[in-house]
Amino acid sequence: SQSRYITLVVYVYQLLFLYFIFIFFRQHSFKNYKIRTLNNRWGVGLIFITILFFLFNRITGAGLAGTEFSFNTSNPINIFFVLTQPDLLFLLIAPFLASSRLFWVATIIYFFSMLSRGWMGSVLIVFLIYLIRYYPVHVKLKSLVYFISLVLMVFLLLPILDALKWGMRLGLSLSDIFKQVFNSNYWEVLFTVLDSVVSRFQNINYAAYTLENREFFLNSLLNGDFSWFFQNGIFYSTFCKISECPIDFNVFAAEKIYGTVGLSWNIDPGLSGWSSIFGFFSILFIGFSAFFLWISFHFFAKVYGNKGILLISVFSLLYFYHGWLNAFFNMIIYGFFLYFLFRLKSFKF
């Protein structure tokens, strides 16, 4: 049937992109690269800018997930944070810090900063950054007990974390948030949240919908109703501050599926969704994706070493594969920017 054909095509697309990421990881993971470590100045700088960003967001209400907050006038402090991207700097600096103490201080501040803005994904990101920094993680009986206990604790705290996410987005007080949690069926909410978390990382339904409505999405793209896949990253975002730009594909797809215009959230049809739009010419998009991944892996391996391979591999799956291209492009752009800083004598490791 038609639905089975669509599902099969999308599934093949997904396997293909997963294969690319796996192949590039395998090609680089068995080579010995220079070990990268960053000295205390980088750790102190990261902590300083993360604290400033946390305070700025708490005072102004900016950066809150799921809202349409924007400054009515040009705000120089906001422009500074838009350009420096403190959340992204954490990903690029924290895994390579020489000081474990500075790493944990920066991580805790980052975690609460993200959570205060309604981003529950901070739990996953902190866990991944921890694994990258301390790779290879040696599993002993004692550490295994700690690890299992931590996973179980996070699992049991899912309803509270989810309530904090939505409570922060809605501006509720902590007392109101906890009242809502404990006045509900905790176990029922737990499995509802777990299902929501798992669903967030599968996008085959969205990609299949895109393929099913390929002509509509292709015509909309050609008409300029949403931006192309290469129109992402800090340079394009900066351009859009001074010029009107079409909305992102992920937002456009969400508006189409849910029939609501002006959404402040999005879905993730991913690379499979983009491939579905182009039909026969998807081979060009697939080629672009493979080439871009090759450059990214090669660069992070040469500059950031073996931990850099782990970093780009993880976020190729988390960002690039799921079609969060703006975040992934910025990771590459800021990776290059930091590389040039590393080369300066005044920014020695």
Short mmCIF file of C-alpha atoms in Angstrom, two decimals:
data_model
loop_
_atom_site.label_atom_id
_atom_site.label_comp_id
_atom_site.label_asym_id
_atom_site.label_seq_id
_atom_site.Cartn_x
_atom_site.Cartn_y
_atom_site.Cartn_z
CA SER A 1 0.00 0.00 0.00
CA GLN A 2 0.97 3.66 -0.29
CA SER A 3 1.51 4.09 3.45
CA ARG A 4 3.87 1.10 3.60
CA TYR A 5 5.86 2.44 0.65
CA ILE A 6 6.20 5.85 2.33
CA THR A 7 7.27 4.30 5.62
CA LEU A 8 9.83 2.10 3.84
CA VAL A 9 11.36 5.03 1.92
CA VAL A 10 11.64 7.16 5.06
CA TYR A 11 13.12 4.25 6.99
CA VAL A 12 15.77 3.76 4.29
CA TYR A 13 16.63 7.47 4.48
CA GLN A 14 17.03 7.23 8.25
CA LEU A 15 19.25 4.16 8.05
CA LEU A 16 21.38 5.84 5.41
CA PHE A 17 22.09 8.92 7.54
CA LEU A 18 22.75 6.77 10.60
CA TYR A 19 25.17 4.74 8.49
CA PHE A 20 27.07 7.89 7.47
CA ILE A 21 27.47 9.00 11.07
CA PHE A 22 28.59 5.53 12.14
CA ILE A 23 31.11 5.22 9.27
CA PHE A 24 32.74 8.59 10.00
CA PHE A 25 32.90 7.75 13.68
CA ARG A 26 34.58 4.40 12.94
CA GLN A 27 37.06 5.97 10.55
CA HIS A 28 38.31 8.41 13.16
CA SER A 29 37.82 6.61 16.46
CA PHE A 30 40.69 4.14 16.02
CA LYS A 31 43.30 6.83 15.39
CA ASN A 32 45.38 8.46 18.09
CA TYR A 33 45.03 12.22 18.01
CA LYS A 34 46.62 14.84 20.20
CA ILE A 35 44.91 15.08 23.59
CA ARG A 36 43.29 18.49 24.04
CA THR A 37 43.01 20.09 27.47
CA LEU A 38 42.05 23.65 28.33
CA ASN A 39 43.61 25.45 31.29
CA ASN A 40 41.88 27.15 34.22
CA ARG A 41 41.45 30.45 32.38
CA TRP A 42 39.05 28.76 30.00
CA GLY A 43 37.15 27.21 32.91
CA VAL A 44 36.88 30.48 34.82
CA GLY A 45 35.81 32.30 31.66
CA LEU A 46 33.15 29.69 30.93
CA ILE A 47 31.79 29.89 34.49
CA PHE A 48 31.74 33.68 34.37
CA ILE A 49 29.81 33.94 31.11
CA THR A 50 27.41 31.14 32.13
CA ILE A 51 26.57 32.96 35.39
CA LEU A 52 26.06 36.24 33.53
CA PHE A 53 23.78 34.51 31.03
CA PHE A 54 21.81 32.85 33.83
CA LEU A 55 21.31 36.19 35.64
CA PHE A 56 20.44 38.01 32.42
CA ASN A 57 17.72 35.49 31.55
CA ARG A 58 16.29 35.50 35.09
CA ILE A 59 16.14 39.30 35.22
CA THR A 60 14.80 39.95 31.71
CA GLY A 61 12.78 36.78 31.08
CA ALA A 62 14.69 36.19 27.84
CA GLY A 63 15.63 32.72 26.60
CA LEU A 64 12.55 31.05 28.07
CA ALA A 65 11.58 28.02 26.00
CA GLY A 66 8.19 28.01 24.30
CA THR A 67 7.67 31.77 24.49
CA GLU A 68 7.76 34.52 21.89
CA PHE A 69 9.69 36.92 24.10
CA SER A 70 11.69 39.53 22.22
CA PHE A 71 13.22 42.89 23.11
CA ASN A 72 11.24 45.87 21.81
CA THR A 73 14.46 47.75 21.22
CA SER A 74 17.99 46.71 20.43
CA ASN A 75 19.56 45.41 23.63
CA PRO A 76 23.39 45.42 23.57
CA ILE A 77 23.62 42.79 26.34
CA ASN A 78 21.27 40.48 24.44
CA ILE A 79 23.31 41.01 21.27
CA PHE A 80 26.44 40.05 23.22
CA PHE A 81 24.88 36.77 24.38
CA VAL A 82 23.45 36.03 20.94
CA LEU A 83 26.94 36.35 19.49
CA THR A 84 28.79 34.47 22.24
CA GLN A 85 26.25 31.61 22.61
CA PRO A 86 27.09 30.63 26.25
CA ASP A 87 25.14 27.36 26.08
CA LEU A 88 27.11 26.29 23.02
CA LEU A 89 30.42 27.36 24.57
CA PHE A 90 29.71 24.95 27.41
CA LEU A 91 29.53 22.05 24.96
CA LEU A 92 32.77 23.07 23.23
CA ILE A 93 34.82 23.92 26.33
CA ALA A 94 33.61 21.84 29.31
CA PRO A 95 34.67 18.38 28.02
CA PHE A 96 38.25 19.59 27.56
CA LEU A 97 38.84 21.41 30.86
CA ALA A 98 41.88 20.20 32.77
CA SER A 99 40.31 21.00 36.13
CA SER A 100 37.60 18.61 37.30
CA ARG A 101 36.49 21.14 39.90
CA LEU A 102 35.93 23.86 37.30
CA PHE A 103 34.18 21.32 35.08
CA TRP A 104 31.66 20.44 37.77
CA VAL A 105 31.06 24.07 38.78
CA ALA A 106 30.42 25.02 35.14
CA THR A 107 28.20 21.97 34.64
CA ILE A 108 26.02 22.67 37.68
CA ILE A 109 25.53 26.31 36.69
CA TYR A 110 24.75 25.30 33.10
CA PHE A 111 22.26 22.68 34.27
CA PHE A 112 20.29 25.09 36.48
CA SER A 113 20.49 27.82 33.85
CA MET A 114 18.92 25.53 31.24
CA LEU A 115 16.33 24.15 33.65
CA SER A 116 15.32 27.66 34.76
CA ARG A 117 14.51 28.42 31.11
CA GLY A 118 12.30 25.34 30.75
CA TRP A 119 14.78 23.08 28.92
CA MET A 120 14.51 19.56 30.37
CA GLY A 121 17.01 18.38 27.73
CA SER A 122 19.74 19.71 30.03
CA VAL A 123 19.58 16.38 31.90
CA LEU A 124 20.54 14.44 28.78
CA ILE A 125 23.14 16.95 27.60
CA VAL A 126 24.93 17.06 30.97
CA PHE A 127 25.01 13.26 31.04
CA LEU A 128 26.48 13.11 27.53
CA ILE A 129 29.10 15.78 28.27
CA TYR A 130 30.07 13.84 31.41
CA LEU A 131 30.58 10.64 29.38
CA ILE A 132 32.64 12.49 26.76
CA ARG A 133 34.88 14.20 29.31
CA TYR A 134 35.61 11.06 31.34
CA TYR A 135 35.79 8.64 28.40
CA PRO A 136 36.66 5.84 28.72
CA VAL A 137 34.44 5.46 31.77
CA HIS A 138 35.71 2.47 33.74
CA VAL A 139 32.83 0.55 35.23
CA LYS A 140 33.53 -0.94 38.65
CA LEU A 141 31.01 -2.49 40.99
CA LYS A 142 30.92 0.62 43.18
CA SER A 143 30.62 3.02 40.25
CA LEU A 144 28.02 0.77 38.63
CA VAL A 145 25.88 0.99 41.75
CA TYR A 146 26.20 4.79 41.69
CA PHE A 147 25.36 4.90 37.99
CA ILE A 148 22.27 2.68 38.30
CA SER A 149 21.13 4.70 41.32
CA LEU A 150 21.54 7.95 39.37
CA VAL A 151 19.60 6.62 36.37
CA LEU A 152 16.83 5.35 38.65
CA MET A 153 16.69 8.69 40.46
CA VAL A 154 16.42 10.65 37.21
CA PHE A 155 13.71 8.22 36.02
CA LEU A 156 11.68 8.72 39.19
CA LEU A 157 12.15 12.50 39.02
CA LEU A 158 10.81 12.78 35.45
CA PRO A 159 7.38 14.14 36.52
CA ILE A 160 9.07 16.81 38.66
CA LEU A 161 11.52 17.74 35.89
CA ASP A 162 8.69 17.93 33.37
CA ALA A 163 6.62 20.04 35.76
CA LEU A 164 9.57 22.37 36.27
CA LYS A 165 9.95 22.67 32.50
CA TRP A 166 6.35 23.71 31.91
CA GLY A 167 6.13 25.67 35.14
CA MET A 168 9.12 27.80 34.20
CA ARG A 169 7.66 28.38 30.74
CA LEU A 170 4.32 29.47 32.24
CA GLY A 171 5.91 31.59 34.96
CA LEU A 172 4.57 29.54 37.89
CA SER A 173 6.12 29.64 41.33
CA LEU A 174 7.97 26.62 42.69
CA SER A 175 5.23 26.00 45.27
CA ASP A 176 2.57 25.93 42.53
CA ILE A 177 4.70 23.61 40.42
CA PHE A 178 5.16 21.08 43.23
CA LYS A 179 1.47 21.30 44.18
CA GLN A 180 0.52 20.32 40.63
CA VAL A 181 2.94 17.38 40.69
CA PHE A 182 1.81 15.89 43.98
CA ASN A 183 -1.88 16.54 43.38
CA SER A 184 -1.70 14.33 40.27
CA ASN A 185 -1.33 10.58 39.86
CA TYR A 186 2.47 10.48 40.08
CA TRP A 187 2.95 7.11 38.39
CA GLU A 188 0.57 7.91 35.58
CA VAL A 189 2.36 11.19 34.94
CA LEU A 190 5.71 9.38 35.10
CA PHE A 191 4.94 7.06 32.20
CA THR A 192 3.25 9.84 30.23
CA VAL A 193 6.40 11.94 30.49
CA LEU A 194 8.58 8.93 29.63
CA ASP A 195 6.51 8.33 26.50
CA SER A 196 6.87 12.01 25.59
CA VAL A 197 10.66 11.89 26.02
CA VAL A 198 10.99 8.77 23.87
CA SER A 199 8.68 10.22 21.21
CA ARG A 200 10.79 13.36 21.04
CA PHE A 201 13.69 11.33 19.66
CA GLN A 202 11.77 9.55 16.92
CA ASN A 203 10.76 11.49 13.85
CA ILE A 204 9.71 8.84 11.35
CA ASN A 205 6.06 9.97 11.51
CA TYR A 206 6.98 13.58 10.73
CA ALA A 207 9.31 12.50 7.91
CA ALA A 208 6.60 10.24 6.48
CA TYR A 209 4.12 13.12 6.57
CA THR A 210 6.63 15.27 4.68
CA LEU A 211 7.06 12.60 2.00
CA GLU A 212 3.31 12.14 1.71
CA ASN A 213 2.93 15.89 1.10
CA ARG A 214 6.16 16.30 -0.86
CA GLU A 215 4.74 18.50 -3.62
CA PHE A 216 3.24 20.94 -1.12
CA PHE A 217 6.50 21.27 0.82
CA LEU A 218 8.60 21.56 -2.33
CA ASN A 219 6.37 24.29 -3.77
CA SER A 220 6.39 26.09 -0.41
CA LEU A 221 10.19 25.94 -0.31
CA LEU A 222 10.51 27.29 -3.85
CA ASN A 223 8.01 30.04 -3.01
CA GLY A 224 10.13 31.10 -0.04
CA ASP A 225 7.64 30.09 2.66
CA PHE A 226 10.42 28.51 4.72
CA SER A 227 14.21 28.63 4.60
CA TRP A 228 16.55 26.20 2.84
CA PHE A 229 18.65 23.72 4.82
CA PHE A 230 21.84 25.72 4.28
CA GLN A 231 20.25 28.91 5.62
CA ASN A 232 21.23 28.24 9.22
CA GLY A 233 23.90 29.24 11.71
CA ILE A 234 24.90 32.45 13.45
CA PHE A 235 25.73 34.34 10.24
CA TYR A 236 22.29 33.72 8.77
CA SER A 237 20.63 34.46 12.12
CA THR A 238 22.48 37.77 12.29
CA PHE A 239 21.39 38.62 8.77
CA CYS A 240 17.79 37.89 9.74
CA LYS A 241 18.05 40.46 12.55
CA ILE A 242 18.37 43.22 9.96
CA SER A 243 16.34 41.68 7.16
CA GLU A 244 13.11 39.70 6.97
CA CYS A 245 13.68 35.95 6.58
CA PRO A 246 11.33 33.00 6.09
CA ILE A 247 10.65 30.72 9.04
CA ASP A 248 12.54 27.49 9.70
CA PHE A 249 11.37 24.24 8.07
CA ASN A 250 10.73 22.64 11.47
CA VAL A 251 8.41 25.48 12.48
CA PHE A 252 6.70 25.52 9.07
CA ALA A 253 6.08 21.76 9.22
CA ALA A 254 4.60 22.09 12.73
CA GLU A 255 2.27 24.85 11.56
CA LYS A 256 1.15 22.72 8.63
CA ILE A 257 0.54 19.58 10.69
CA TYR A 258 -1.20 21.24 13.62
CA GLY A 259 -2.98 23.97 11.61
CA THR A 260 -1.75 26.87 13.73
CA VAL A 261 0.27 29.85 12.53
CA GLY A 262 2.89 31.65 14.61
CA LEU A 263 4.03 28.73 16.74
CA SER A 264 6.89 29.29 19.19
CA TRP A 265 7.82 25.59 19.10
CA ASN A 266 8.65 23.13 16.32
CA ILE A 267 8.88 19.49 15.29
CA ASP A 268 11.78 17.58 13.78
CA PRO A 269 11.21 15.88 10.38
CA GLY A 270 15.00 15.62 10.34
CA LEU A 271 17.33 14.85 7.46
CA SER A 272 14.84 12.23 6.27
CA GLY A 273 12.21 14.93 5.99
CA TRP A 274 14.50 17.12 3.93
CA SER A 275 15.37 14.20 1.65
CA SER A 276 11.67 13.49 1.18
CA ILE A 277 11.07 17.01 -0.10
CA PHE A 278 13.57 16.74 -2.95
CA GLY A 279 12.42 13.43 -4.38
CA PHE A 280 14.86 12.23 -7.07
CA PHE A 281 17.18 15.14 -6.32
CA SER A 282 17.51 13.96 -2.73
CA ILE A 283 20.76 12.33 -3.85
CA LEU A 284 22.25 15.85 -3.97
CA PHE A 285 21.08 16.59 -0.43
CA ILE A 286 22.41 13.24 0.77
CA GLY A 287 25.75 14.02 -0.88
CA PHE A 288 25.85 17.44 0.78
CA SER A 289 25.09 15.87 4.17
CA ALA A 290 27.80 13.24 3.78
CA PHE A 291 30.37 15.84 2.70
CA PHE A 292 29.44 18.18 5.55
CA LEU A 293 29.72 15.34 8.07
CA TRP A 294 33.13 14.36 6.66
CA ILE A 295 34.45 17.91 7.06
CA SER A 296 33.01 18.19 10.58
CA PHE A 297 34.48 14.90 11.78
CA HIS A 298 37.86 15.64 10.18
CA PHE A 299 38.03 19.09 11.75
CA PHE A 300 37.00 18.03 15.26
CA ALA A 301 39.38 15.06 15.16
CA LYS A 302 42.37 17.20 14.17
CA VAL A 303 41.65 20.09 16.52
CA TYR A 304 39.93 18.53 19.53
CA GLY A 305 41.32 14.99 19.44
CA ASN A 306 39.54 11.80 20.40
CA LYS A 307 37.10 13.56 22.72
CA GLY A 308 36.29 15.85 19.82
CA ILE A 309 35.29 12.80 17.78
CA LEU A 310 32.94 11.73 20.54
CA LEU A 311 31.54 15.26 20.78
CA ILE A 312 30.80 15.62 17.06
CA SER A 313 29.44 12.06 16.88
CA VAL A 314 26.98 12.61 19.72
CA PHE A 315 25.70 15.91 18.37
CA SER A 316 25.56 14.62 14.81
CA LEU A 317 22.93 12.23 16.16
CA LEU A 318 21.27 14.69 18.49
CA TYR A 319 21.25 17.79 16.26
CA PHE A 320 22.11 17.05 12.64
CA TYR A 321 20.24 13.77 12.24
CA HIS A 322 17.09 15.26 13.76
CA GLY A 323 17.25 18.32 11.53
CA TRP A 324 18.15 20.88 14.20
CA LEU A 325 20.51 22.36 11.67
CA ASN A 326 20.91 25.79 13.21
CA ALA A 327 22.31 24.30 16.41
CA PHE A 328 24.62 21.92 14.53
CA PHE A 329 25.90 24.57 12.11
CA ASN A 330 26.67 26.84 15.05
CA MET A 331 28.63 24.06 16.72
CA ILE A 332 30.86 23.81 13.64
CA ILE A 333 31.18 27.59 13.22
CA TYR A 334 32.05 28.19 16.87
CA GLY A 335 34.38 25.20 16.82
CA PHE A 336 36.34 26.97 14.08
CA PHE A 337 36.22 30.24 16.02
CA LEU A 338 37.64 28.63 19.16
CA TYR A 339 40.31 26.92 17.08
CA PHE A 340 41.60 30.30 15.94
CA LEU A 341 41.64 31.50 19.55
CA PHE A 342 43.62 28.40 20.50
CA ARG A 343 46.22 29.38 17.91
CA LEU A 344 46.82 32.78 19.52
CA LYS A 345 49.64 32.93 22.06
CA SER A 346 47.48 34.85 24.52
CA PHE A 347 44.97 31.95 24.54
CA LYS A 348 47.32 29.09 25.24
CA PHE A 349 45.93 25.80 26.46
#
